[in-house]
């Protein structure tokens, strides 16, 4: 095959040479240059480079394969996938985010594209007497146990943790301004608080195992520092503190900031070396058992002047989680909220095995935490924030019905900023300026337009939640129950989520 390709390329080159010799016109000179370029490239592929066997065997032609490999994601999205089969977030869900963000028409014609007889199909049973969706209560939830003195009245939908570093400064500014415009909260992610977070929107200050913005490096180890933490935690924008144990996309693994994205500015905020890969440790250095953990929660609460303090994790070993909740009950001290992240959760960068094979999916994790809090009599004190691919109002209603009080969304808000799911967040090449530190690409995201979109998406999704709650015949969002949602199970019978998960 190699000889045939070389013969064709060289033959064409000779032909162009002869043509140009007899007819020395501009067009022929251009043809000759192009064909000479191809000949040199073919000879390079076949004889000079030694790394790529495919290119040695199929000079030039093998390069086409790489082009298609590179563009596979886009080709798939634009030409192959239908509305329901794109992953991780299908086109139908992505479209509703774009429509709600841009305040475009958000109805669909002709009927559902879903197969309502397939196993796993889920739906809500509505009432013959819907309530008035204009008067549905419960879109705010008060977070704060009896241990906290500055309770926070949260929206039922907030922006889940994503750091400056993982996201661009313009993305962070647009998210925070959107949160301000729409009166909801923006989680800083584990990368600390940057000036771009301080645009007036409410903040949930996340403290990860790297203690960025809450600690320092001592003897090569990241450790919590009371003073550094306090300085940030008492900022008026900070409404709650979230201590991160793990996230669903990589539980048991600390956060990863790729070297390319660790710019001078980001490194300064995190107090680390610029342009090096930053791996947060997999566990906290401030405590090593539940008693010490509870003492740490109380210390953080005191240092932040009594703001609500929560813990975020993806459910793993359930015995461990139960022991932790039992310890909360026994010591009569506990966090104000637990953020349960599903194994299906998103990330800027994670090892494949951790993303695919570690961590309990949200529904099972959420139900377990809810049941266990009830078992130990703590459900009234500790609120649950759930995150894991919540995009439209049905996702929100379902998670609330299964026991969540509040929903966190990360990727949906990225979509509202214009993310096209190109899935290059770990490469610093995000084409829409959301998940990159490349200045030119960052400039593509214009904050003053995107902040509105963030606000619109939140506002319209909350409105859609209210419409669903009204269709069920309830007066308040908080009244939705697992027995209102149904699923066609494996045996093709329809069962309520209450029967499936709570009996
Ligand atoms: C780009 C990106 C960065 C993230 N960074 C963090 C982080 O710093 N801390 C954290 O706890 N979770 C982080 N997450 C996880 C989200 O906060 C959230 O828990 C998860 O993506 C599930 O929500 P989603 O399905 O709505 O995206 C990140 C997710 C994404 C997509
Ligand atoms: S467009 Fe692609 S690279 Fe940018 S945020 Fe979205 S998924 Fe990540």
Coordinates of C-alpha atoms and ligand atoms in Angstrom, one line a residue:
X1 CA 0.0 0.0 0.0
X2 CA 2.9 2.3 0.9
X3 CA 4.4 2.0 -2.6
X4 CA 1.1 2.6 -4.3
X5 CA 0.5 5.8 -2.3
X6 CA 4.0 7.0 -3.0
X7 CA 3.7 6.2 -6.7
X8 CA 0.4 8.1 -7.0
X9 CA 1.7 11.2 -5.1
X10 CA 5.1 11.3 -6.9
X11 CA 3.3 10.6 -10.3
X12 CA 0.9 13.6 -9.7
X13 CA 3.9 15.8 -8.7
X14 CA 5.7 14.9 -11.9
X15 CA 2.6 15.5 -14.0
X16 CA 2.2 19.0 -12.4
X17 CA 5.9 19.6 -13.1
X18 CA 5.5 18.7 -16.8
X19 CA 2.3 20.8 -17.1
X20 CA 4.0 23.8 -15.5
X21 CA 7.1 23.4 -17.8
X22 CA 4.9 23.6 -21.0
X23 CA 2.3 26.1 -19.6
X24 CA 4.1 28.3 -17.0
X25 CA 0.9 29.9 -15.6
X26 CA 0.1 31.0 -12.1
X27 CA -2.5 28.2 -11.5
X28 CA 0.0 25.5 -12.6
X29 CA 2.7 26.9 -10.3
X30 CA 0.3 26.7 -7.4
X31 CA -0.6 23.1 -8.3
X32 CA 3.1 22.2 -8.6
X33 CA 3.8 23.7 -5.1
X34 CA 0.9 21.8 -3.5
X35 CA 1.8 18.5 -5.1
X36 CA 5.5 19.0 -4.1
X37 CA 4.4 19.7 -0.5
X38 CA 2.4 16.4 -0.5
X39 CA 5.3 14.5 -2.0
X40 CA 7.7 15.7 0.7
X41 CA 5.1 15.0 3.4
X42 CA 4.6 11.4 2.0
X43 CA 8.4 10.8 1.9
X44 CA 8.6 12.2 5.5
X45 CA 5.8 9.9 6.7
X46 CA 7.2 6.8 5.0
X47 CA 10.9 7.1 5.7
X48 CA 11.9 9.9 8.1
X49 CA 9.5 9.7 11.1
X50 CA 9.7 6.5 13.1
X51 CA 7.1 6.9 15.8
X52 CA 3.9 6.1 14.0
X53 CA 3.6 2.7 12.3
X54 CA 0.4 3.6 10.6
X55 CA 1.9 6.7 9.0
X56 CA 4.9 4.7 7.7
X57 CA 2.6 2.1 6.2
X58 CA 0.0 4.6 4.8
X59 CA 1.8 7.9 4.3
X60 CA -0.5 11.0 4.2
X61 CA -3.7 8.8 4.2
X62 CA -3.1 7.9 7.9
X63 CA -3.1 11.6 8.8
X64 CA -6.8 11.8 7.7
X65 CA -7.6 9.2 10.3
X66 CA -6.1 11.6 12.9
X67 CA -8.2 14.5 11.7
X68 CA -11.4 12.4 12.0
X69 CA -10.3 11.1 15.5
X70 CA -9.7 14.7 16.6
X71 CA -13.0 15.9 15.3
X72 CA -14.9 12.7 16.2
X73 CA -16.8 14.4 19.1
X74 CA -18.0 17.2 16.8
X75 CA -18.9 14.9 13.9
X76 CA -20.8 12.7 16.2
X77 CA -22.7 15.7 17.7
X78 CA -23.5 17.5 14.5
X79 CA -24.2 14.6 12.1
X80 CA -24.8 11.4 14.0
X81 CA -26.4 11.7 17.4
X82 CA -30.2 12.1 17.7
X83 CA -32.0 14.1 20.4
X84 CA -32.0 11.4 23.0
X85 CA -28.7 9.5 22.7
X86 CA -25.9 12.1 23.2
X87 CA -23.8 11.7 26.3
X88 CA -23.2 12.7 29.0
X89 CA -26.0 15.2 28.4
X90 CA -28.3 14.5 25.4
X91 CA -29.2 17.0 22.8
X92 CA -32.8 17.4 24.1
X93 CA -31.5 18.4 27.6
X94 CA -28.8 20.6 26.2
X95 CA -31.4 22.4 23.9
X96 CA -33.7 23.1 26.8
X97 CA -30.8 24.8 28.7
X98 CA -29.9 26.9 25.6
X99 CA -33.6 27.8 25.1
X100 CA -34.2 28.8 28.7
X101 CA -30.9 30.7 28.9
X102 CA -31.7 32.7 25.7
X103 CA -35.4 33.0 26.5
X104 CA -36.2 31.4 23.2
X105 CA -39.3 29.3 22.5
X106 CA -39.1 26.3 24.8
X107 CA -42.1 24.3 23.7
X108 CA -41.9 21.2 21.4
X109 CA -44.2 20.2 18.6
X110 CA -46.1 17.0 17.8
X111 CA -45.4 14.8 20.9
X112 CA -42.8 13.1 22.9
X113 CA -39.8 11.4 21.3
X114 CA -39.4 9.2 24.3
X115 CA -40.5 5.6 24.1
X116 CA -43.0 5.6 27.0
X117 CA -43.1 1.7 27.0
X118 CA -39.4 1.2 27.5
X119 CA -38.1 -0.2 30.8
X120 CA -36.8 2.6 32.9
X121 CA -39.2 5.2 31.5
X122 CA -40.1 7.7 34.3
X123 CA -43.1 10.0 34.7
X124 CA -45.1 12.1 37.1
X125 CA -48.7 11.2 37.9
X126 CA -50.7 14.5 37.7
X127 CA -53.9 15.5 39.4
X128 CA -57.3 16.2 37.8
X129 CA -57.2 19.4 39.9
X130 CA -53.9 21.1 39.3
X131 CA -53.1 24.0 41.6
X132 CA -52.2 27.5 40.4
X133 CA -48.5 27.5 39.4
X134 CA -48.3 31.2 40.1
X135 CA -48.8 30.5 43.7
X136 CA -46.5 27.5 44.4
X137 CA -44.5 28.0 47.6
X138 CA -41.2 26.5 48.6
X139 CA -38.7 27.9 46.2
X140 CA -36.4 28.9 49.1
X141 CA -35.1 26.6 51.8
X142 CA -33.7 27.7 55.1
X143 CA -30.3 26.0 55.7
X144 CA -28.8 26.0 59.2
X145 CA -29.1 23.6 62.2
X146 CA -29.5 24.6 65.8
X147 CA -25.7 24.8 65.9
X148 CA -25.5 27.7 63.4
X149 CA -26.2 31.3 64.0
X150 CA -26.4 32.7 60.5
X151 CA -28.9 30.5 58.6
X152 CA -29.0 30.9 54.8
X153 CA -32.2 31.1 52.9
X154 CA -31.2 29.2 49.8
X155 CA -32.8 28.9 46.4
X156 CA -33.8 25.3 45.5
X157 CA -31.3 25.5 42.6
X158 CA -27.7 26.7 43.0
X159 CA -24.5 26.5 41.1
X160 CA -22.5 23.5 42.2
X161 CA -18.7 23.7 42.8
X162 CA -16.4 24.6 39.9
X163 CA -13.2 26.4 40.6
X164 CA -11.4 29.4 39.0
X165 CA -8.7 27.4 37.3
X166 CA -11.0 24.7 36.0
X167 CA -13.2 27.5 34.6
X168 CA -12.1 30.8 33.1
X169 CA -12.3 34.1 34.9
X170 CA -15.0 35.3 32.5
X171 CA -17.0 32.1 33.2
X172 CA -16.7 32.6 37.0
X173 CA -17.7 36.3 36.7
X174 CA -20.7 35.5 34.5
X175 CA -21.8 32.7 36.9
X176 CA -21.4 35.0 39.9
X177 CA -23.2 37.9 38.3
X178 CA -25.9 35.6 37.1
X179 CA -26.3 34.3 40.7
X180 CA -26.6 37.9 41.9
X181 CA -29.2 38.8 39.3
X182 CA -31.2 35.7 40.0
X183 CA -30.7 35.6 43.8
X184 CA -29.1 32.2 44.2
X185 CA -25.8 30.8 45.3
X186 CA -22.6 30.1 43.5
X187 CA -20.2 27.5 44.9
X188 CA -16.5 28.6 44.6
X189 CA -15.2 25.0 44.0
X190 CA -12.0 23.9 45.8
X191 CA -9.8 26.5 44.2
X192 CA -10.5 29.2 46.7
X193 CA -12.1 32.7 46.3
X194 CA -10.8 34.8 43.4
X195 CA -11.7 38.4 42.6
X196 CA -13.9 37.0 39.9
X197 CA -16.1 35.4 42.5
X198 CA -16.7 38.7 44.2
X199 CA -19.2 40.2 41.8
X200 CA -22.0 40.4 44.4
X201 CA -23.5 37.0 44.1
X202 CA -23.9 34.8 47.2
X203 CA -21.0 32.3 47.7
X204 CA -20.7 28.9 49.1
X205 CA -17.0 28.8 50.0
X206 CA -15.7 25.3 49.4
X207 CA -12.8 23.9 51.4
X208 CA -11.2 21.0 49.7
X209 CA -8.3 18.7 50.8
X210 CA -5.8 21.2 49.2
X211 CA -7.1 24.0 51.5
X212 CA -6.8 26.5 48.7
X213 CA -7.8 29.9 50.2
X214 CA -8.0 28.2 53.6
X215 CA -4.5 26.9 54.2
X216 CA -0.8 26.8 53.3
X217 CA 2.0 24.3 52.4
X218 CA 4.0 23.2 55.5
X219 CA 6.8 20.7 55.1
X220 CA 5.5 19.8 51.6
X221 CA 2.0 19.1 53.0
X222 CA -1.2 21.2 52.5
X223 CA -2.6 22.2 55.9
X224 CA -5.5 24.2 57.1
X225 CA -4.7 27.7 58.5
X226 CA -7.2 29.4 60.8
X227 CA -6.3 32.9 59.9
X228 CA -6.3 32.4 56.1
X229 CA -9.6 30.6 56.3
X230 CA -11.2 33.1 58.5
X231 CA -10.2 36.1 56.3
X232 CA -12.2 34.5 53.4
X233 CA -15.0 32.9 55.4
X234 CA -16.2 36.1 57.1
X235 CA -16.5 37.9 53.7
X236 CA -20.2 39.1 53.5
X237 CA -20.6 37.3 50.1
X238 CA -19.8 34.0 51.8
X239 CA -23.1 32.5 53.0
X240 CA -22.1 28.9 53.7
X241 CA -19.0 26.8 53.9
X242 CA -18.7 23.4 52.3
X243 CA -16.0 20.9 53.3
X244 CA -15.4 18.7 50.4
X245 CA -14.5 15.0 50.9
X246 CA -15.1 13.8 47.4
X247 CA -16.9 14.5 44.2
X248 CA -18.8 11.9 42.2
X249 CA -16.6 12.1 39.1
X250 CA -13.5 11.0 41.1
X251 CA -14.2 9.9 44.6
X252 CA -11.1 8.8 46.5
X253 CA -9.0 11.1 44.3
X254 CA -8.2 14.7 45.0
X255 CA -8.9 17.5 42.5
X256 CA -6.7 17.8 39.5
X257 CA -5.6 21.2 37.9
X258 CA -3.7 20.4 34.7
X259 CA -0.3 22.2 34.4
X260 CA -1.4 24.2 31.3
X261 CA -4.3 25.7 33.2
X262 CA -2.3 26.6 36.3
X263 CA -1.4 30.1 35.3
X264 CA 0.6 32.6 37.4
X265 CA -2.6 34.2 38.6
X266 CA -4.2 30.9 39.6
X267 CA -1.0 29.6 41.2
X268 CA -0.9 32.8 43.3
X269 CA -4.5 32.4 44.5
X270 CA -3.8 28.7 45.4
X271 CA -0.2 29.4 46.7
X272 CA 1.4 26.7 44.5
X273 CA 4.0 26.7 41.7
X274 CA 2.6 28.0 38.3
X275 CA 2.4 25.7 35.3
X276 CA 2.7 22.5 37.3
X277 CA 0.0 19.9 37.7
X278 CA -1.8 20.5 41.0
X279 CA -3.2 17.3 42.6
X280 CA -5.2 17.9 45.8
X281 CA -4.5 15.1 48.4
X282 CA -7.2 12.4 48.4
X283 CA -8.0 13.0 52.1
X284 CA -8.0 15.8 54.7
X285 CA -4.9 16.4 56.8
X286 CA -7.0 18.2 59.6
X287 CA -8.7 15.1 60.9
X288 CA -8.5 11.3 60.7
X289 CA -11.7 10.1 62.4
X290 CA -15.3 11.2 62.9
X291 CA -14.8 12.7 66.3
X292 CA -11.9 14.9 65.0
X293 CA -14.0 15.7 61.9
X294 CA -16.9 17.0 64.0
X295 CA -14.4 19.1 66.0
X296 CA -13.2 20.5 62.7
X297 CA -16.7 21.3 61.5
X298 CA -17.3 23.2 64.7
X299 CA -14.0 25.0 64.4
X300 CA -14.9 26.1 60.8
X301 CA -18.3 27.2 62.0
X302 CA -16.8 29.3 64.8
X303 CA -14.1 30.8 62.5
X304 CA -16.8 31.8 60.1
X305 CA -18.9 33.4 62.8
X306 CA -21.6 30.8 62.8
X307 CA -22.3 30.4 59.1
X308 CA -23.8 27.0 58.0
X309 CA -21.2 24.4 57.4
X310 CA -21.7 21.4 55.2
X311 CA -19.9 18.3 54.0
X312 CA -19.8 17.2 50.4
X313 CA -19.2 13.6 49.3
X314 CA -20.2 10.9 46.9
X315 CA -21.5 7.9 48.8
X316 CA -19.1 5.0 48.9
X317 CA -18.9 2.6 51.8
X318 CA -22.3 2.9 53.4
X319 CA -21.2 1.4 56.7
X320 CA -18.7 4.3 57.0
X321 CA -21.4 6.9 56.2
X322 CA -23.8 5.3 58.7
X323 CA -21.0 5.4 61.4
X324 CA -20.4 9.1 60.6
X325 CA -24.1 10.0 60.9
X326 CA -24.4 7.9 64.2
X327 CA -21.4 9.9 65.5
X328 CA -23.2 13.1 64.6
X329 CA -26.2 11.9 66.7
X330 CA -24.1 10.6 69.6
X331 CA -22.0 13.7 70.0
X332 CA -25.0 16.0 69.4
X333 CA -23.0 18.0 66.9
X334 CA -23.3 17.9 63.1
X335 CA -23.0 19.7 59.8
X336 CA -25.8 22.0 58.7
X337 CA -26.0 20.3 55.3
X338 CA -24.8 17.3 53.4
X339 CA -24.1 17.7 49.7
X340 CA -24.5 14.3 48.1
X341 CA -22.9 14.1 44.7
X342 CA -23.7 11.2 42.3
X343 CA -21.1 9.0 40.5
X344 CA -22.5 10.4 37.3
X345 CA -21.2 13.9 38.3
X346 CA -19.0 16.1 36.1
X347 CA -15.4 17.2 36.4
X348 CA -12.9 19.4 34.6
X349 CA -10.3 16.5 34.7
X350 CA -10.4 13.0 36.2
X351 CA -8.8 9.6 35.7
X352 CA -11.0 7.3 33.5
X353 CA -11.4 4.5 36.1
X354 CA -12.4 6.9 38.8
X355 CA -15.0 8.6 36.6
X356 CA -16.4 5.3 35.2
X357 CA -16.2 2.8 38.1
X358 CA -16.0 4.5 41.5
X359 CA -18.8 6.1 43.4
X360 CA -22.5 5.4 44.0
X361 CA -25.0 7.0 41.5
X362 CA -26.9 9.9 42.9
X363 CA -30.3 8.3 43.5
X364 CA -29.0 5.4 45.6
X365 CA -26.6 7.7 47.5
X366 CA -29.3 10.3 48.1
X367 CA -31.8 7.8 49.3
X368 CA -29.3 6.2 51.6
X369 CA -28.3 9.5 53.3
X370 CA -31.9 10.5 53.6
X371 CA -32.9 7.2 55.3
X372 CA -29.9 7.2 57.6
X373 CA -30.4 10.8 58.7
X374 CA -34.0 9.9 59.5
X375 CA -32.9 6.7 61.4
X376 CA -30.7 8.8 63.7
X377 CA -33.3 11.6 64.1
X378 CA -31.2 14.2 62.4
X379 CA -33.3 15.0 59.3
X380 CA -34.7 18.2 60.8
X381 CA -31.3 19.6 61.5
X382 CA -29.4 18.6 58.4
X383 CA -30.4 19.6 54.9
X384 CA -29.5 17.6 51.8
X385 CA -28.1 19.2 48.6
X386 CA -28.2 16.7 45.7
X387 CA -26.1 17.0 42.5
X388 CA -25.8 14.7 39.5
X389 CA -26.9 15.6 36.0
X390 CA -29.9 17.7 37.0
X391 CA -30.8 19.6 33.9
X392 CA -34.5 20.1 33.5
X393 CA -37.4 20.5 35.9
X394 CA -38.2 16.8 36.0
X395 CA -34.7 16.0 37.2
X396 CA -35.1 18.6 40.0
X397 CA -38.6 17.4 41.0
X398 CA -37.4 13.8 41.0
X399 CA -34.4 14.4 43.3
X400 CA -36.5 16.6 45.6
X401 CA -39.1 13.8 45.7
X402 CA -36.4 11.3 46.7
X403 CA -35.3 13.4 49.7
X404 CA -33.2 16.3 48.5
X405 CA -34.0 19.8 49.9
X406 CA -31.9 21.7 47.4
X407 CA -30.3 20.9 44.0
X408 CA -26.8 21.7 42.8
X409 CA -26.0 22.0 39.1
X410 CA -22.6 22.3 37.5
X411 CA -22.7 21.3 33.9
X412 CA -26.2 22.8 33.2
X413 CA -24.8 26.2 34.2
X414 CA -21.8 25.6 32.0
X415 CA -24.3 24.9 29.1
X416 CA -26.1 28.2 30.0
X417 CA -22.7 29.9 29.5
X418 CA -22.5 28.5 26.0
X419 CA -20.7 25.2 26.6
X420 CA -21.2 23.0 23.5
X421 CA -20.1 19.7 25.3
X422 CA -16.9 19.5 23.2
X423 CA -15.4 17.7 26.2
X424 CA -12.0 19.4 26.1
X425 CA -12.2 20.9 29.6
X426 CA -8.9 19.2 30.6
X427 CA -6.9 20.4 27.5
X428 CA -7.2 24.2 27.9
X429 CA -8.7 24.4 24.4
X430 CA -12.4 24.9 25.3
X431 CA -13.7 26.6 22.1
X432 CA -16.2 28.7 23.9
X433 CA -14.0 30.2 26.7
X434 CA -15.8 28.4 29.6
X435 CA -13.1 25.9 30.7
X436 CA -9.8 27.4 29.5
X437 CA -7.2 29.9 30.6
X438 CA -6.1 30.7 27.0
X439 CA -6.6 34.5 26.9
X440 CA -7.9 34.6 23.3
X441 CA -10.5 31.9 24.0
X442 CA -11.5 33.4 27.4
X443 CA -12.3 36.7 25.5
X444 CA -14.8 34.8 23.4
X445 CA -17.1 34.6 26.5
X446 CA -18.7 38.1 27.0
X447 CA -19.6 38.4 30.6
X448 CA -22.3 41.0 30.2
X449 CA -24.4 38.7 27.9
X450 CA -23.7 35.4 29.6
X451 CA -24.6 36.6 33.1
X452 CA -28.2 37.2 31.9
X453 CA -28.3 33.7 30.4
X454 CA -27.2 32.2 33.8
X455 CA -30.0 34.1 35.5
X456 CA -32.6 33.2 32.8
X457 CA -31.8 29.5 32.9
X458 CA -32.2 29.4 36.7
X459 CA -35.4 31.5 36.7
X460 CA -37.1 29.5 33.9
X461 CA -36.1 26.2 35.4
X462 CA -37.5 27.2 38.8
X463 CA -40.7 28.3 37.0
X464 CA -40.9 24.9 35.2
X465 CA -40.5 23.1 38.6
X466 CA -43.4 25.1 39.9
X467 CA -45.5 24.2 36.9
X468 CA -44.8 20.5 37.5
X469 CA -45.6 20.8 41.2
X470 CA -48.9 22.5 40.3
X471 CA -49.7 19.7 37.8
X472 CA -49.3 17.1 40.6
X473 CA -51.8 19.2 42.6
X474 CA -49.5 20.4 45.4
X475 CA -49.3 23.8 46.9
X476 CA -45.6 23.7 47.7
X477 CA -42.4 22.3 46.2
X478 CA -41.5 20.9 49.5
X479 CA -44.6 18.6 49.4
X480 CA -43.5 16.5 46.5
X481 CA -43.0 12.9 47.5
X482 CA -41.4 9.8 46.0
X483 CA -44.9 8.4 45.5
X484 CA -45.7 11.1 43.0
X485 CA -43.0 9.8 40.5
X486 CA -43.3 6.4 38.7
X487 CA -41.0 4.2 36.7
X488 CA -41.6 1.3 34.3
X489 CA -39.5 -1.4 36.1
X490 CA -37.6 -4.4 34.7
X491 CA -40.8 -6.5 34.6
X492 CA -42.5 -3.7 32.6
X493 CA -44.8 -2.9 35.6
X494 CA -45.2 0.6 36.8
X495 CA -44.0 1.3 40.3
X496 CA -43.6 4.5 42.3
X497 CA -40.2 5.6 43.4
X498 CA -41.5 5.3 46.9
X499 CA -42.1 1.5 46.3
X500 CA -38.8 1.1 44.6
X501 CA -36.5 3.0 47.0
X502 CA -38.4 3.4 50.3
X503 CA -40.0 0.0 50.9
Ligands
LIG1 C1 -15.7 21.8 35.3 C2 -16.1 21.2 36.6 C3 -15.3 21.5 37.7 C4 -15.7 21.0 39.0 N1 -15.0 21.3 40.1 C5 -15.4 20.9 41.3 C6 -14.7 21.3 42.5 O1 -13.8 22.1 42.5 N2 -15.2 20.8 43.7 C7 -16.2 19.9 43.7 O2 -16.6 19.5 44.8 N3 -16.8 19.5 42.6 C8 -16.5 20.0 41.4 N4 -17.1 19.6 40.3 C9 -18.3 18.7 40.5 C10 -19.6 19.5 40.5 O3 -19.6 20.5 41.6 C11 -20.8 18.6 40.7 O4 -20.8 18.0 42.0 C12 -21.0 17.5 39.7 O5 -20.5 18.0 38.4 C13 -22.4 17.1 39.5 O6 -23.2 18.1 39.0 P1 -23.7 18.2 37.5 O7 -24.1 16.8 37.1 O8 -24.8 19.1 37.5 O9 -22.5 18.6 36.7 C14 -16.8 20.1 39.1 C15 -17.5 19.8 37.9 C16 -17.2 20.3 36.7 C17 -18.0 20.0 35.5
LIG2 S1 -17.4 23.5 25.4 FE1 -16.2 21.6 25.8 S2 -14.3 22.2 26.7 FE2 -15.7 23.9 26.9 S3 -16.7 23.7 28.9 FE3 -18.0 22.7 27.4 S4 -17.3 20.6 27.4 FE4 -15.7 21.7 28.4

